[in-house]
XYZ file of C-alpha atoms in Angstrom:
329
model
C 15.195 -30.734 3.566
C 12.682 -27.909 3.444
C 13.171 -25.267 0.802
C 13.917 -21.987 2.560
C 13.333 -18.888 0.524
C 13.246 -15.204 1.396
C 13.520 -12.116 -0.754
C 11.735 -9.229 0.908
C 13.896 -7.192 3.278
C 17.133 -8.610 1.927
C 19.023 -6.391 4.325
C 17.491 -7.852 7.465
C 19.908 -10.724 7.905
C 22.830 -8.528 7.037
C 21.769 -5.741 9.359
C 21.147 -8.050 12.272
C 24.456 -9.800 11.739
C 26.194 -6.466 11.591
C 24.522 -5.313 14.778
C 25.825 -8.406 16.531
C 29.329 -7.441 15.511
C 29.157 -4.243 17.508
C 27.999 -5.978 20.680
C 31.477 -5.828 22.191
C 31.173 -2.110 22.919
C 29.355 -0.668 25.938
C 25.794 -1.721 26.697
C 24.569 1.852 26.164
C 26.226 2.014 22.781
C 24.818 -1.382 21.786
C 21.325 -0.142 22.658
C 21.887 3.091 20.759
C 23.087 1.172 17.695
C 20.202 -1.277 17.921
C 17.545 1.440 18.075
C 19.399 3.504 15.480
C 19.414 0.542 13.109
C 15.700 0.077 13.763
C 14.483 3.668 13.442
C 17.002 5.982 11.764
C 16.841 6.760 8.055
C 20.631 6.891 8.139
C 22.001 3.713 9.676
C 24.773 3.957 12.256
C 27.960 3.935 10.158
C 29.495 1.019 12.056
C 26.463 -1.096 11.099
C 26.116 0.237 7.560
C 29.684 -0.654 6.561
C 29.193 -4.300 7.509
C 25.710 -4.468 5.984
C 26.928 -3.364 2.553
C 29.548 -6.123 2.435
C 27.073 -8.819 3.439
C 24.419 -7.553 1.042
C 26.780 -7.820 -1.923
C 27.114 -11.552 -1.378
C 23.363 -12.065 -0.735
C 22.420 -10.441 -4.026
C 24.334 -13.063 -5.981
C 22.280 -15.965 -4.596
C 19.033 -17.454 -5.849
C 16.175 -16.673 -5.516
C 17.305 -13.146 -4.636
C 19.005 -12.726 -7.987
C 15.943 -13.639 -10.079
C 13.539 -11.758 -7.798
C 15.761 -8.705 -8.011
C 15.172 -8.538 -11.769
C 11.431 -8.350 -11.106
C 11.939 -5.433 -8.734
C 13.937 -3.657 -11.426
C 11.131 -4.336 -13.908
C 8.550 -2.734 -11.609
C 10.812 0.206 -10.850
C 11.164 0.855 -14.583
C 7.437 0.480 -15.283
C 5.793 3.832 -16.103
C 3.838 5.021 -13.054
C 2.507 8.366 -11.919
C 4.428 9.824 -8.989
C 2.039 11.345 -6.454
C 2.596 13.256 -3.217
C 0.907 13.480 0.145
C 1.595 15.529 3.249
C 1.337 13.451 6.402
C -0.602 14.692 9.408
C 2.713 15.700 11.030
C 3.927 17.559 7.963
C 6.162 14.978 6.256
C 6.231 14.821 2.450
C 5.311 11.314 1.325
C 5.766 9.850 -2.148
C 3.653 7.220 -3.891
C 3.566 5.540 -7.298
C 0.175 5.131 -8.959
C -0.097 2.199 -11.387
C -3.635 1.885 -12.824
C -4.972 -1.303 -14.399
C -6.542 -1.193 -17.867
C -9.882 -2.514 -16.616
C -9.736 -1.998 -12.846
C -11.982 -3.970 -10.513
C -10.339 -2.926 -7.248
C -7.526 -0.788 -5.830
C -4.635 -1.911 -3.652
C -2.656 0.325 -1.342
C 0.717 -1.419 -1.008
C 2.971 -0.681 1.978
C 6.540 -1.999 1.810
C 8.732 -3.155 4.669
C 11.592 -1.988 6.830
C 14.715 -0.710 5.032
C 13.228 -1.840 1.744
C 11.574 -0.276 -1.325
C 8.201 -0.425 -3.020
C 9.683 -2.058 -6.121
C 11.759 -4.609 -4.213
C 8.952 -5.815 -1.985
C 6.241 -5.968 -4.650
C 8.189 -6.596 -7.856
C 7.429 -10.320 -7.831
C 3.660 -9.953 -7.339
C 3.082 -6.778 -9.344
C 2.182 -8.483 -12.645
C -0.277 -10.797 -10.893
C -2.060 -7.824 -9.346
C -2.053 -5.839 -12.581
C -3.253 -8.747 -14.728
C -6.150 -9.359 -12.345
C -7.654 -5.898 -12.475
C -5.871 -4.263 -9.554
C -4.871 -0.625 -9.776
C -2.112 -0.158 -7.222
C -0.790 2.758 -5.232
C 2.718 1.816 -4.098
C 3.573 4.025 -1.137
C 7.105 4.858 -0.063
C 7.213 4.618 3.706
C 8.367 7.584 5.795
C 12.066 7.646 6.616
C 12.812 5.612 3.504
C 13.368 6.142 -0.208
C 12.030 9.386 -1.632
C 9.620 10.088 1.211
C 10.600 12.543 3.902
C 11.153 11.929 7.574
C 14.241 10.981 9.518
C 12.769 7.975 11.324
C 10.738 4.824 10.764
C 8.021 4.075 13.296
C 7.465 0.318 12.942
C 3.844 0.910 11.966
C 2.945 3.194 14.867
C 3.545 6.390 12.887
C 3.018 4.815 9.455
C -0.577 3.749 10.240
C -1.620 7.411 9.995
C 0.232 7.744 6.680
C -1.680 4.691 5.484
C -4.985 6.377 6.304
C -3.797 9.494 4.471
C -3.114 7.439 1.340
C -6.534 5.776 1.581
C -8.113 9.218 1.639
C -6.033 10.195 -1.403
C -7.379 7.153 -3.237
C -10.953 8.018 -2.278
C -10.537 11.582 -3.531
C -8.763 10.740 -6.793
C -10.225 7.471 -8.090
C -13.520 5.919 -9.103
C -15.732 4.116 -6.589
C -13.969 0.731 -6.434
C -13.200 -1.458 -3.408
C -9.889 -0.753 -1.704
C -7.592 -3.317 -0.110
C -4.651 -2.561 2.156
C -1.670 -4.839 1.508
C 1.612 -4.875 3.369
C 4.668 -7.016 3.917
C 6.684 -7.248 7.143
C 6.685 -3.731 8.656
C 4.237 -2.842 5.890
C 1.977 -5.641 7.168
C 2.227 -4.263 10.699
C 1.390 -0.837 9.242
C -1.829 -1.934 7.526
C -2.860 -4.020 10.538
C -2.337 -1.066 12.881
C -4.273 1.122 10.436
C -7.217 -1.251 10.835
C -7.788 0.295 14.256
C -8.399 3.723 12.705
C -11.608 5.093 11.208
C -11.209 3.703 7.702
C -13.494 4.783 4.847
C -16.218 2.311 3.867
C -14.470 1.675 0.555
C -11.790 -0.349 2.359
C -13.060 -3.908 1.952
C -10.139 -5.909 3.311
C -6.523 -6.214 4.418
C -3.727 -8.545 3.278
C -0.905 -8.854 5.815
C 2.167 -10.865 4.819
C 4.632 -11.791 7.627
C 3.725 -8.926 9.939
C 4.946 -8.589 13.514
C 2.831 -7.698 16.552
C 4.730 -4.720 17.950
C 8.020 -2.874 17.804
C 8.883 -4.169 21.264
C 8.166 -7.785 20.329
C 10.456 -7.677 17.296
C 13.136 -5.722 19.210
C 13.002 -8.326 21.969
C 13.170 -11.223 19.510
C 16.191 -9.886 17.637
C 18.026 -8.856 20.799
C 17.531 -12.214 22.503
C 17.638 -14.720 19.640
C 20.033 -13.090 17.180
C 22.279 -10.891 19.286
C 22.052 -13.160 22.350
C 21.714 -10.167 24.644
C 19.267 -9.290 27.402
C 16.441 -7.066 26.198
C 15.090 -6.429 29.689
C 18.359 -4.750 30.695
C 17.975 -2.378 27.751
C 14.215 -1.890 27.738
C 14.194 1.437 29.613
C 16.849 2.879 27.290
C 15.002 1.590 24.217
C 11.792 3.226 25.428
C 13.532 6.546 26.081
C 15.235 6.632 22.681
C 12.031 5.652 20.850
C 10.014 8.369 22.572
C 12.663 10.937 21.787
C 12.739 10.016 18.102
C 9.174 9.042 17.170
C 7.090 10.115 20.205
C 6.000 6.530 20.831
C 7.319 3.858 23.137
C 8.062 0.481 21.561
C 4.751 -0.981 22.739
C 2.519 2.091 22.858
C 0.434 0.698 19.993
C 0.352 -2.851 18.649
C -1.344 -4.786 15.890
C -3.224 -6.632 18.628
C -4.705 -3.355 19.888
C -5.936 -2.559 16.381
C -7.238 -6.018 15.502
C -9.400 -6.197 18.600
C -11.484 -3.311 17.212
C -10.982 -3.930 13.488
C -14.062 -4.623 11.356
C -12.380 -5.356 8.003
C -11.716 -8.916 6.769
C -8.043 -9.882 6.981
C -5.980 -12.402 5.031
C -2.969 -13.319 7.158
C 0.058 -14.819 5.359
C 3.332 -16.122 6.788
C 6.099 -18.640 6.114
C 6.869 -21.354 8.655
C 10.639 -20.811 8.356
C 10.658 -17.049 8.813
C 14.042 -16.248 10.337
C 13.243 -12.614 11.153
C 9.591 -12.369 12.221
C 8.510 -15.664 13.812
C 5.312 -17.133 12.395
C 3.982 -17.026 15.970
C 3.419 -13.283 15.471
C 0.872 -13.978 12.737
C -0.818 -16.624 14.861
C -1.173 -14.008 17.614
C -2.541 -11.475 15.149
C -4.980 -14.007 13.751
C -6.228 -14.900 17.229
C -6.706 -11.232 18.189
C -8.650 -10.349 15.037
C -12.377 -10.036 15.769
C -13.411 -9.535 12.138
C -13.702 -12.154 9.397
C -10.281 -13.679 8.787
C -8.317 -16.213 6.790
C -4.904 -17.753 7.412
C -2.414 -18.929 4.775
C 0.830 -20.403 6.115
C 3.486 -21.553 3.633
C 5.746 -24.444 4.701
C 9.447 -23.740 4.164
C 9.088 -20.037 3.320
C 11.454 -17.584 4.971
C 10.753 -13.895 5.608
C 8.745 -12.392 2.762
C 9.245 -15.513 0.647
C 5.756 -17.039 0.716
C 4.857 -15.851 -2.795
C 8.103 -17.228 -4.223
C 7.731 -20.615 -2.522
C 4.032 -21.217 -3.267
C 3.002 -18.842 -6.024
C -0.007 -20.915 -7.061
C -1.368 -21.238 -3.538
C -0.703 -17.581 -2.742
C -2.513 -16.377 -5.859
C -5.433 -18.704 -5.201
C -5.847 -17.369 -1.658
C -5.678 -13.739 -2.772
C -8.166 -14.212 -5.634
C -10.560 -16.063 -3.321
C -10.252 -13.184 -0.857
C -11.050 -10.633 -3.573
C -13.922 -12.768 -4.837
C -15.494 -12.932 -1.403
C -15.115 -9.292 -0.401
C -15.152 -7.183 -3.595
C -18.901 -6.894 -3.128
C -18.592 -5.814 0.494
C -18.046 -7.252 3.946
C -20.198 -8.092 6.925
C -20.484 -5.125 9.263
C -20.596 -5.865 12.961
């Protein structure tokens, strides 16, 4: 039997299961709860109550339990708290963790309903020990950053560019890499379609989806066993009201078709939340130099835990190839 492992976004399974439990109410209310769970900083209470109970049991299982200690270690590591105002006036928080002898800088974007320390606790020492200064951003609508809504990468891509500019203004001239996991991966991939500074040498995207609509459709159909098409118009209306974007107004595919930065795509074959097919689509759409690392048996966000040696080898090879620059089209 394949080893299935997932740590990042521990709340995903719980949240989706909880959302299914409210599917007996009206279709409108189901749609409202679904979009609220997806976008709102404050989860719908009917979903939140069930999520908390399920999360308590998840946290007691391996490898979540051991990985959780690494997130606590990173959270307790001395870092400099920095601030940024987004282009739409939201106060964003980041955590700057410089290496002793830095060779590059990573901007790390965490995932949906997660935290910077949870998503990157396991890999933080590897980055630090290999000369990576890291800016861990807290995504809008989550943690200590402001904002009432998450934008599934569509709004966050502009925040990502803002953080890159902060790095350029406040650090020495070293190559910058954008790294993200799950929604953070979608964020950095969508940011690749923006006018990035030349110092950005590459992107690392771990288990990213293609669009908000694609992941909404997948969860609605395959987890909740409901029709997405019947709800699509309502989903679009609610999304536009909350974040000014429809669920498919901007996708990773749109960005990757014009992207010029090298991309390392990572995904687990057994991802139960974002199907590995999303990364295959992203890889195919990418017109720049690209690499693909797929980990057999890894669940959502679990690729580093399942194949640490292979993951580290791929990342170091990526740095080795692009620290000195990348081929411009």
